[in-house]
Coordinates of C-alpha atoms in Angstrom, one line a residue:
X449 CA 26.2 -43.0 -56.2
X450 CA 23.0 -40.9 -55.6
X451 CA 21.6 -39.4 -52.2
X452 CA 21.9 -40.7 -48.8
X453 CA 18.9 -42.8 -48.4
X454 CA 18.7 -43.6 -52.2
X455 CA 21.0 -46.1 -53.2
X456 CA 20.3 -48.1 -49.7
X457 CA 18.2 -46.4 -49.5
X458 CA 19.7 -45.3 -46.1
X459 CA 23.0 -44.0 -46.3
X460 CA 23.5 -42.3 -42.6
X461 CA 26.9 -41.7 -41.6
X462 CA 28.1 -44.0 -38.5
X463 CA 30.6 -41.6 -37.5
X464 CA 31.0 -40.4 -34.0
X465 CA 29.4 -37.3 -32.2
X466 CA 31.4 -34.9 -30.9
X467 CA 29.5 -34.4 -27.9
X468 CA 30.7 -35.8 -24.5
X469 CA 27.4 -37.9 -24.4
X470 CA 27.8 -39.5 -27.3
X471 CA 31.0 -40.9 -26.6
X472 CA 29.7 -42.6 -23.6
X473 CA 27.0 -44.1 -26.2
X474 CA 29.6 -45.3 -28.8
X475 CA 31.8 -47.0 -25.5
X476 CA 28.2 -48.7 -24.8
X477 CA 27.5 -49.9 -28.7
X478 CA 30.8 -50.9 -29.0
X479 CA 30.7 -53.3 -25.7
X480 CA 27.0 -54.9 -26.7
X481 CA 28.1 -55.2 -30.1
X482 CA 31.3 -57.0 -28.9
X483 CA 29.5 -59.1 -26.4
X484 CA 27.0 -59.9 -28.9
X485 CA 29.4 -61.4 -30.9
X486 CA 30.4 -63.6 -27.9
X487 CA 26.7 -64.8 -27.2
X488 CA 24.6 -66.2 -28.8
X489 CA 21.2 -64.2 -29.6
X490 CA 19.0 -66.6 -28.0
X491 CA 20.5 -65.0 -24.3
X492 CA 19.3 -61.7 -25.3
X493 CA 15.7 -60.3 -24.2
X494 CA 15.6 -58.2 -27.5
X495 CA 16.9 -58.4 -30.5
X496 CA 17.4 -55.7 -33.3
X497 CA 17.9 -57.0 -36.5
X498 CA 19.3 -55.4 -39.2
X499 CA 18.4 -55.6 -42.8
X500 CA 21.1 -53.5 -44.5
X501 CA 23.0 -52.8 -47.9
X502 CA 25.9 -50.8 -47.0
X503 CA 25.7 -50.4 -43.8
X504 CA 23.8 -47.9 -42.6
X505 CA 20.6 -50.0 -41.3
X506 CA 23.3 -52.1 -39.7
X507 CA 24.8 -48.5 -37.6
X508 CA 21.2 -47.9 -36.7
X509 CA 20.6 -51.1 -35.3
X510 CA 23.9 -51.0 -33.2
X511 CA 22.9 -47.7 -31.5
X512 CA 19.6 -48.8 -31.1
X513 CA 20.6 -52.0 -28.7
X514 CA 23.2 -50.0 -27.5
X515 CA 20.3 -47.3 -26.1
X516 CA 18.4 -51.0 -25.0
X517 CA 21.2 -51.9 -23.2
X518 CA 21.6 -48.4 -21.5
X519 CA 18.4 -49.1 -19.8
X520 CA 19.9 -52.5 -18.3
X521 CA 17.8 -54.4 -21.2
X522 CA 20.3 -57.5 -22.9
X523 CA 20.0 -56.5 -26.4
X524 CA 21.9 -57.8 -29.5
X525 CA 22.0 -56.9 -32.8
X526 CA 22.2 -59.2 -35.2
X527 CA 21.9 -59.5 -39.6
X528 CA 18.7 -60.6 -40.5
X529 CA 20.9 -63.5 -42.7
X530 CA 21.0 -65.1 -39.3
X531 CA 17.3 -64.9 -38.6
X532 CA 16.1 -68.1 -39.6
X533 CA 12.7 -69.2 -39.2
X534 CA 13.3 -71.0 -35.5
X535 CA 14.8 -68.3 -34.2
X536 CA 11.8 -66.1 -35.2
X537 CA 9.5 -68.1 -33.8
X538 CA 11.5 -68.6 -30.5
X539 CA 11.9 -64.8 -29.8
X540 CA 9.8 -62.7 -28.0
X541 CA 10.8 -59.2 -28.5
X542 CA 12.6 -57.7 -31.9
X543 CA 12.9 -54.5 -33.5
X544 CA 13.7 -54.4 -37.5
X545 CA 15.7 -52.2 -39.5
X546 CA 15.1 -52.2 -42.9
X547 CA 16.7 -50.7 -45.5
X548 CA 15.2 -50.5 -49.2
X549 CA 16.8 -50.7 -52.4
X550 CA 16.0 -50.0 -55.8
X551 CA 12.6 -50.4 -56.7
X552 CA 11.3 -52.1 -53.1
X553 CA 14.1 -54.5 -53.4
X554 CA 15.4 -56.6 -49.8
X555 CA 18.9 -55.5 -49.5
X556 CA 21.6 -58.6 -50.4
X557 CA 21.7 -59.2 -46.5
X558 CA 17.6 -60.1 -46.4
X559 CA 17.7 -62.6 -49.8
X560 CA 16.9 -65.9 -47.4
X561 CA 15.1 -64.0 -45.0
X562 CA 12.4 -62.7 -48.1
X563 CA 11.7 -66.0 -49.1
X564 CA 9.8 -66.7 -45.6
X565 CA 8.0 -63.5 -46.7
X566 CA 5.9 -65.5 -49.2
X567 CA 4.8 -67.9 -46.5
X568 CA 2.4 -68.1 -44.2
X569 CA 1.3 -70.3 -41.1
X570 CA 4.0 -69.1 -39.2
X571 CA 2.5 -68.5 -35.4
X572 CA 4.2 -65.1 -34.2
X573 CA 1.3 -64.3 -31.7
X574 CA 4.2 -64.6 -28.8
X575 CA 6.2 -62.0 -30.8
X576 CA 6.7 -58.1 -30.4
X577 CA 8.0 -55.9 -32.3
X578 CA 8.4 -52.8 -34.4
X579 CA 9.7 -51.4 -38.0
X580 CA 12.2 -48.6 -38.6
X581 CA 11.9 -48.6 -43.2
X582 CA 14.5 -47.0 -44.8
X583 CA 13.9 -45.7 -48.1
X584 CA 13.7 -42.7 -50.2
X585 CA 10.5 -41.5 -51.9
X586 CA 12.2 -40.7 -55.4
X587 CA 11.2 -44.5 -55.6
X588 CA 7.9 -45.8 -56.7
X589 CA 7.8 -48.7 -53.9
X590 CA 8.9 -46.1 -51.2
X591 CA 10.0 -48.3 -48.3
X592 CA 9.5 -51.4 -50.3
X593 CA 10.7 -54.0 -47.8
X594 CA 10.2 -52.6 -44.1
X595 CA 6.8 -52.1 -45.2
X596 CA 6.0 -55.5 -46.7
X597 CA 7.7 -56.6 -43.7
X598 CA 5.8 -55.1 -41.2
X599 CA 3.1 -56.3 -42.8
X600 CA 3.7 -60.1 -42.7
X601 CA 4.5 -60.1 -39.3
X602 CA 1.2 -58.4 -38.7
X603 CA -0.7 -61.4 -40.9
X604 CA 1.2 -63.8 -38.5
X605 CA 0.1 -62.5 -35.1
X606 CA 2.9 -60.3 -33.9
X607 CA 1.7 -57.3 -31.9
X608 CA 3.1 -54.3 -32.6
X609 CA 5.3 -52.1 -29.9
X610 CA 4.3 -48.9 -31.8
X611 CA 3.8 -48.2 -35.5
X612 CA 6.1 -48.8 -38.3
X613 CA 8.4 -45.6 -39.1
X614 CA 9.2 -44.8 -42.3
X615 CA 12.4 -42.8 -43.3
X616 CA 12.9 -40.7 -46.3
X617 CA 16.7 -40.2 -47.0
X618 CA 17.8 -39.9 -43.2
X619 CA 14.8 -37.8 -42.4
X620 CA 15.7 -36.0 -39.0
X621 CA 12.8 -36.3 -37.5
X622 CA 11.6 -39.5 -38.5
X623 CA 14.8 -41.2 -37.1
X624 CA 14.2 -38.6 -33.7
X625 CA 10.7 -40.1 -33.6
X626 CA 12.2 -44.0 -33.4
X627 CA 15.1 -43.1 -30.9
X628 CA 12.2 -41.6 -28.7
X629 CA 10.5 -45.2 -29.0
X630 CA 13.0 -47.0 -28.3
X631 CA 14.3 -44.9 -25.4
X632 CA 11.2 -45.1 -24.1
X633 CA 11.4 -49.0 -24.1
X634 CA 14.6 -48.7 -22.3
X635 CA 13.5 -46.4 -20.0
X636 CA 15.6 -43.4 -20.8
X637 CA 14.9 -40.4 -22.9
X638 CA 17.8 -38.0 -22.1
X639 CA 20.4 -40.2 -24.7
X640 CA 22.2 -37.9 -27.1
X641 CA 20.3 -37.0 -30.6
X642 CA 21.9 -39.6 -33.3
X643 CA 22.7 -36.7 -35.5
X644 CA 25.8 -37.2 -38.6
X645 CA 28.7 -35.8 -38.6
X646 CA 29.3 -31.8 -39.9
X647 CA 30.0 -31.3 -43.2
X648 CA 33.4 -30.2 -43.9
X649 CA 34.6 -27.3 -46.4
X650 CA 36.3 -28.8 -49.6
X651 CA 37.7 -27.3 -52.8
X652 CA 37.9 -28.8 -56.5
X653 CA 41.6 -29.3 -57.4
X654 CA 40.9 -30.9 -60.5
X655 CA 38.0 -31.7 -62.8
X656 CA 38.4 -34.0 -65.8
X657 CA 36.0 -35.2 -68.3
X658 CA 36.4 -38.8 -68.9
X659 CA 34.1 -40.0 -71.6
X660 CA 34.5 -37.0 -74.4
X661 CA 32.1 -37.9 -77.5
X662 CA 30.6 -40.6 -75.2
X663 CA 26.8 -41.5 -76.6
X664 CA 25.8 -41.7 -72.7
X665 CA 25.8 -39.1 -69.9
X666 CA 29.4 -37.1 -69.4
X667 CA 31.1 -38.5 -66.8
X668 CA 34.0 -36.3 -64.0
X669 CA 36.8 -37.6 -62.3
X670 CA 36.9 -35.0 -59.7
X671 CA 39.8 -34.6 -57.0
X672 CA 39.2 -32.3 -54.4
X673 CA 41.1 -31.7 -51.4
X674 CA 39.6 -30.1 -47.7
X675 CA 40.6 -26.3 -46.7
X676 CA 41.9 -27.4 -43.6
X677 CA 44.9 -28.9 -45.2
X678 CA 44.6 -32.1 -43.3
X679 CA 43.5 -35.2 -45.2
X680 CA 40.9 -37.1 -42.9
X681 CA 41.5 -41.2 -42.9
X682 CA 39.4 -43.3 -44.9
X683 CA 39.2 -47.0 -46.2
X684 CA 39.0 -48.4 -49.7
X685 CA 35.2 -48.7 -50.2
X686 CA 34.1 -45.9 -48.4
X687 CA 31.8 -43.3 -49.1
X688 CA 31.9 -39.6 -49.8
X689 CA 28.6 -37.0 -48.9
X690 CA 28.2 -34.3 -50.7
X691 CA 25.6 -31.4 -49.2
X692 CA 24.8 -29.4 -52.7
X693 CA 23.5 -25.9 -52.4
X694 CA 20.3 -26.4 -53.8
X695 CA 19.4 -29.2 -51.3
X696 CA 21.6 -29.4 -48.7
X697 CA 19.1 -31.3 -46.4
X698 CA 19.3 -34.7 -48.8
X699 CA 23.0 -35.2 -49.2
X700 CA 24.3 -37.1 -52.6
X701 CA 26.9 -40.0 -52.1
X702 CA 29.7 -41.5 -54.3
X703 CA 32.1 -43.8 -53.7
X704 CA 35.3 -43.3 -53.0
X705 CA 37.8 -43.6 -56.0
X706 CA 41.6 -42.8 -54.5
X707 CA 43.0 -43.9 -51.4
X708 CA 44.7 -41.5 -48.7
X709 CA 48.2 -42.2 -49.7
X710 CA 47.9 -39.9 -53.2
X711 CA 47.2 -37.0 -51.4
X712 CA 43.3 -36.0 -52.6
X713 CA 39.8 -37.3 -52.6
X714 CA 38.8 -38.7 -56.2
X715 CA 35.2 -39.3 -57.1
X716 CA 33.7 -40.2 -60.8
X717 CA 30.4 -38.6 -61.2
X718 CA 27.9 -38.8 -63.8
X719 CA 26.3 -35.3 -64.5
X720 CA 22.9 -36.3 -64.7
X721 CA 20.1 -34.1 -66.5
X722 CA 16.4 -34.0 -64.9
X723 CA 13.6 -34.6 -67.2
X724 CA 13.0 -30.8 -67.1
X725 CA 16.9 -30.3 -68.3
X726 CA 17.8 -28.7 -65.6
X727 CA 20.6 -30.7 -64.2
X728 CA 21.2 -32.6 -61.2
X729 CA 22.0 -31.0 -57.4
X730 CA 24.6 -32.3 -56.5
X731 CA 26.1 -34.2 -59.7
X732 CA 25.2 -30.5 -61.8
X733 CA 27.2 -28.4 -59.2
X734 CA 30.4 -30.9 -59.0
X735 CA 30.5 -31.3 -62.5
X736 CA 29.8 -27.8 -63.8
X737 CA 29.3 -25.1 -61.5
X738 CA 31.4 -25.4 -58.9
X739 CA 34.6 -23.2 -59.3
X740 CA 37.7 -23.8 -57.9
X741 CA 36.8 -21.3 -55.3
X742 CA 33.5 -22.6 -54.2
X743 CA 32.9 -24.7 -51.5
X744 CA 32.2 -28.2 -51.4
X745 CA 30.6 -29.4 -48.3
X746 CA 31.9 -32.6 -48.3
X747 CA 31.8 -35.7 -45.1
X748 CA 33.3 -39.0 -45.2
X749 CA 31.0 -42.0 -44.5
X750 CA 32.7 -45.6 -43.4
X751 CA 31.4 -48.4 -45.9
X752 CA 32.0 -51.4 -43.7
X753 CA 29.8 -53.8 -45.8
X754 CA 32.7 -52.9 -49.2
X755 CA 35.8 -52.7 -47.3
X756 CA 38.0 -55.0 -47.6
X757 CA 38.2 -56.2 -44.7
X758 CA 39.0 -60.0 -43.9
X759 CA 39.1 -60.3 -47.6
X760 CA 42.2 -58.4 -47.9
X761 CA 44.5 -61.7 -48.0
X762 CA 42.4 -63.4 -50.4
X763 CA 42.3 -62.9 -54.7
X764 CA 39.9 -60.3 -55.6
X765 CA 37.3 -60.6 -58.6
X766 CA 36.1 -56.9 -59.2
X767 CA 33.2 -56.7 -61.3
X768 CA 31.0 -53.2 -62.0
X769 CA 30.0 -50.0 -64.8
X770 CA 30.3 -47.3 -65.3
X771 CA 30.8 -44.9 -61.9
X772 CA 30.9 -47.9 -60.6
X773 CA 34.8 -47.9 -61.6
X774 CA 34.7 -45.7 -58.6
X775 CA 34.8 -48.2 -55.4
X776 CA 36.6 -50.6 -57.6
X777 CA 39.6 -48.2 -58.3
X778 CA 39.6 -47.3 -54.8
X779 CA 40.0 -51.2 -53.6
X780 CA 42.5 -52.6 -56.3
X781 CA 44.9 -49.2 -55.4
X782 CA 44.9 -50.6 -52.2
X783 CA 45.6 -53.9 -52.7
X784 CA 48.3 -53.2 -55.2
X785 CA 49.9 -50.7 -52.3
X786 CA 50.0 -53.8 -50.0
X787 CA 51.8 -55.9 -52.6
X788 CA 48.2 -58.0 -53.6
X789 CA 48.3 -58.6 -57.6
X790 CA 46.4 -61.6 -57.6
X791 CA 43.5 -58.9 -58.9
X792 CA 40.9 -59.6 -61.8
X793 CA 38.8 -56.6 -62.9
X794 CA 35.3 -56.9 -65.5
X795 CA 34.4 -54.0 -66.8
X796 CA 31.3 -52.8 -68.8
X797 CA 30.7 -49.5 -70.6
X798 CA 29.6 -48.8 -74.0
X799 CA 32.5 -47.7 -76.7
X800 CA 36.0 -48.5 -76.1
X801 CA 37.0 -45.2 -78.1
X802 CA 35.0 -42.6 -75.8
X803 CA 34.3 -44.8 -72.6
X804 CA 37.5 -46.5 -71.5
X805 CA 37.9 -44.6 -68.2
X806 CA 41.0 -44.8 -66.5
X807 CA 42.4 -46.3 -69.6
X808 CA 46.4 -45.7 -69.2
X809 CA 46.0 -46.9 -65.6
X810 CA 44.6 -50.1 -65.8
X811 CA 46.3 -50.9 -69.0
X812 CA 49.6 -50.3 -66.6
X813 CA 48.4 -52.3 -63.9
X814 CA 47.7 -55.1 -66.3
X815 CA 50.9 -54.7 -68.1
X816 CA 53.2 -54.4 -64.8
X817 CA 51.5 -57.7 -63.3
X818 CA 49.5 -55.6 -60.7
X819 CA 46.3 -56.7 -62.5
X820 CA 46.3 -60.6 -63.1
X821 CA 43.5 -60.4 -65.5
X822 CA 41.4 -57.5 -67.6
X823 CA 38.3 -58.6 -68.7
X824 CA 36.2 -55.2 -70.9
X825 CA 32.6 -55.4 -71.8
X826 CA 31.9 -52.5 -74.7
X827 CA 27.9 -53.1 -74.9
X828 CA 27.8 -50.7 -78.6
X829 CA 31.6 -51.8 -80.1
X830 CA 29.3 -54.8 -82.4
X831 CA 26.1 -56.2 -83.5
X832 CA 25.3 -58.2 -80.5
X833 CA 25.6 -56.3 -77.0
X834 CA 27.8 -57.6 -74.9
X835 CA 28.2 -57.0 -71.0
X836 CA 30.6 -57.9 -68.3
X837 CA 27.9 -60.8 -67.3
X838 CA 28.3 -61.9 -70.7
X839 CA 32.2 -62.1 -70.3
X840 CA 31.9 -63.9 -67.0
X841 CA 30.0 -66.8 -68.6
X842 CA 33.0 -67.0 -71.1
X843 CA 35.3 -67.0 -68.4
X844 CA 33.2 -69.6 -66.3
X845 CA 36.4 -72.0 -65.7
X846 CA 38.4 -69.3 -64.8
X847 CA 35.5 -67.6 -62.2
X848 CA 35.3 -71.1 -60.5
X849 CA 39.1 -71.5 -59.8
X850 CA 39.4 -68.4 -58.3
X851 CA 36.7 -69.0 -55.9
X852 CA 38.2 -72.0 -54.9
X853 CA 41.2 -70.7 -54.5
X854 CA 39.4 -68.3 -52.0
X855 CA 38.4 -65.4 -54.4
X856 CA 35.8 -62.6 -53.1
X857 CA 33.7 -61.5 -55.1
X858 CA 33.0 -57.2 -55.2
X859 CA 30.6 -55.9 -57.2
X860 CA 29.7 -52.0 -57.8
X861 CA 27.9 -50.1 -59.8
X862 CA 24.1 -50.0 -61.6
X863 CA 21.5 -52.1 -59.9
X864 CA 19.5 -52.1 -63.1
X865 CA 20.9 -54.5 -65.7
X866 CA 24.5 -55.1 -64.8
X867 CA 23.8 -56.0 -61.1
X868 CA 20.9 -58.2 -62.0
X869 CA 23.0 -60.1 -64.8
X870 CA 25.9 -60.3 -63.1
X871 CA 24.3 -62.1 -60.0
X872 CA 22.0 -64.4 -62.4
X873 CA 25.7 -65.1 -64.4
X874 CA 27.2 -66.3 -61.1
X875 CA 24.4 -68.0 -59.3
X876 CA 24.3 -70.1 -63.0
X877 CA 27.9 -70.9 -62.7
X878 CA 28.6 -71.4 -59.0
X879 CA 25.2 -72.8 -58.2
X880 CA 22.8 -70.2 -56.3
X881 CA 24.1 -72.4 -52.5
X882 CA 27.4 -71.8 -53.2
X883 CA 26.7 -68.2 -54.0
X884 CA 24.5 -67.6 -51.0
X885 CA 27.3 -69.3 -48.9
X886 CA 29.9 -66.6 -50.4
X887 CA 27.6 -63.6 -49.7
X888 CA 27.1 -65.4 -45.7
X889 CA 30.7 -65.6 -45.4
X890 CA 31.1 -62.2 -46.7
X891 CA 33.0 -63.0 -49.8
X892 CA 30.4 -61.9 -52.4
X893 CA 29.4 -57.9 -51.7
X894 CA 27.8 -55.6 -54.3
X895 CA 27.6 -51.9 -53.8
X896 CA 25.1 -51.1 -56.1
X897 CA 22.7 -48.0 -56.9

């Protein structure tokens, strides 16, 4: 994963304050957001929809209704997947949150909603609203979505409440700037600062390289463990922050490789090497300079949108490469620790001899029964490159029993190529309705960078 704000492009941590007054806040979110699930958003004067990837946008929106609703305004938050064209038109008042990813992509959440983007004719003169973009500036098309949104709904008559902010990786001050809008909606300006969670100190208890001789970057499985001794609680799927030295102010993420249960935090990280050779923040000081001695700032971030979730009864289909082995590991090593081995992993790297990671371990799982199926996609091992898309077209009978035996479908790792063919593979196999009906019933999720 790369920095908070990149791969979303907002990843913001949703965990609590510590503060008294943010308590009261969280009491308040939690009550709208559980009401809202009750009520339909057409009984709300204001809605805040979310446009999010993992999460994070989502979080935003939640506090944000929650600060509405502090001011005696009914505000919901809702997904922009349930924003459909006649509930556009019948509201009055909505904020957005947007969140970018990759080059000016909509997030997974937004895929119906950017169609309507290439419309017009749609008469939103009734409608006001306002844009918080998420994005990260590393990217050519820097806020990609909330800005082309905010436009469209300017072409089609909607009046704004106050102009569109744009946020760079969790910028501070940009996020102060909306929470001072929309407290100023609800009438309050005295509601606690939405700041993340402190860092926590962490030390490297073990750093292994993966991938020796590998024709592609070197890649770490690092476990580290926190100073304090005690293990904080975290979810297969979830995130891990990392605060590197040289830029502390733009955190680095990475998923979550090892459950609580062994004991450490495991990530797999990609040393990656800037165009100047120097090498990268956060990956460059986890993978190489950081001694067992050092510090590692280090904060958990909940991943809600690639938990597990209501999906944990059902047969998982794990597809990613690379890193992305990462969130994967972390969700079939809790699944087999709840007794689930009706598991099926793809996998995609380039040589089998130098870029098998994990290699003893999943050829256990397979061979104890914990893994039903192990699918391998070596892109460089012959004359043709071949991919984990590739693999699921060969296994097209197999992909559509398990869905209807009730499959999910998780997905992690590079959002250029793999991602991409992946979802073209599926949408060619299942049909692109039933594949938007698996991602609307949260059965298809990607976590992808």
């Amino acid at each position: 994963m790369t920095a908070l704000l990149t791969t979303e492009p907002l990843r913001l941590g949703g965990a609590l304050l510590l503060s008294g007054g943010w308590l009261a806040l969280t009491f308040t979110m939690w009550r709208a957001h559980r009401n809202g699930a009750a009520v339909d958003t057409k009984d709300a004067d204001w809605l805040v929809v979310h446009a999010s990837q993992t999460g994070s946008a989502e979080q935003l929106a939640r506090r944000s209704a929650a600060l509405l609703a502090t001011g005696g305004l009914a505000a919901r938050a809702v997904c922009i997947s349930a924003l459909d064209r006649a509930r556009l038109v019948s509201a009055t008042r909505i904020l957005f949150v947007a969140s970018t990813y990759g080059e000016g992509d909509a997030p997974d959440t937004a895929a119906r909603f950017a169609g309507l983007l290439a419309t017009s004719g749609v008469d939103l003169a009734h409608l006001h609203y306002a844009v918080l973009a998420l994005g990260d500036k590393n990217y050519a098309n820097y806020c990609g979505f909330g800005r082309a949104l905010d436009a469209w709904l300017a072409r089609q008559g909607a009046t704004r409440l106050f102009d569109r902010i744009d946020v760079d990786r969790g910028d501070a001050h940009a996020l102060a700037a909306w929470q001072h809008h929309v407290g100023r909606l609800a009438g309050t300006i005295d509601a606690p600062d939405w700041d993340a969670p402190a860092y926590g100190d962490w030390r490297i208890v073990a750093r292994t390289l993966e991938n020796p001789g590998s024709a592609g970057a070197p890649l770490y499985r690092i476990a580290l463990r926190p100073v304090a001794g005690l293990l904080p609680a975290w979810e297969a799927g979830d995130l891990a922050q990392v605060g590197p030295p040289d830029d502390p102010d733009h955190p680095r993420e990475y998923s979550i490789a090892s459950v609580p249960d062994e004991g450490r935090l495991e990530l797999l990280v990609r040393l990656q090497r800037r165009e100047d050779g120097n090498l990268g923040a956060a990956s460059g000081w986890l993978c190489a300079r950081a001694r067992d001695t050092d510090l590692v700032h280090l904060r958990l971030r909940a991943h809600e949108r690639f938990r597990l979730g209501a999906n944990a009864g059902r047969p998982l289909i794990a597809i990613g490469n690379g890193s992305g082995l990462a969130g994967l590991r972390g969700l079939l090593k809790a699944r087999i620790a709840a007794g689930r081995h009706d598991n099926w992993l793809l996998f995609g790297e380039r040589n089998q001899i130098h870029d098998f990671l994990l290699r003893d371990e999943l050829q256990d799982w397979r061979d104890g029964g914990r893994l039903a199926h192990l699918d391998l996609a070596f892109s460089r091992d012959q004359a043709t490159r071949r991919y984990v898309q590739d693999v699921l077209r060969d296994e097209a009978a197999r992909l559509r029993d398990w869905v209807e035996r009730g499959a999910a479908i998780y997905v992690c790792g590079s959002l250029q190529g793999m991602a991409g063919g992946v979802h073209e593979a599926l949408q060619a196999i299942l049909g692109a309705p039933r594949l938007d009906a698996l991602a609307a019933e949260g059965r298809y999720r990607r976590d992808v960078y």
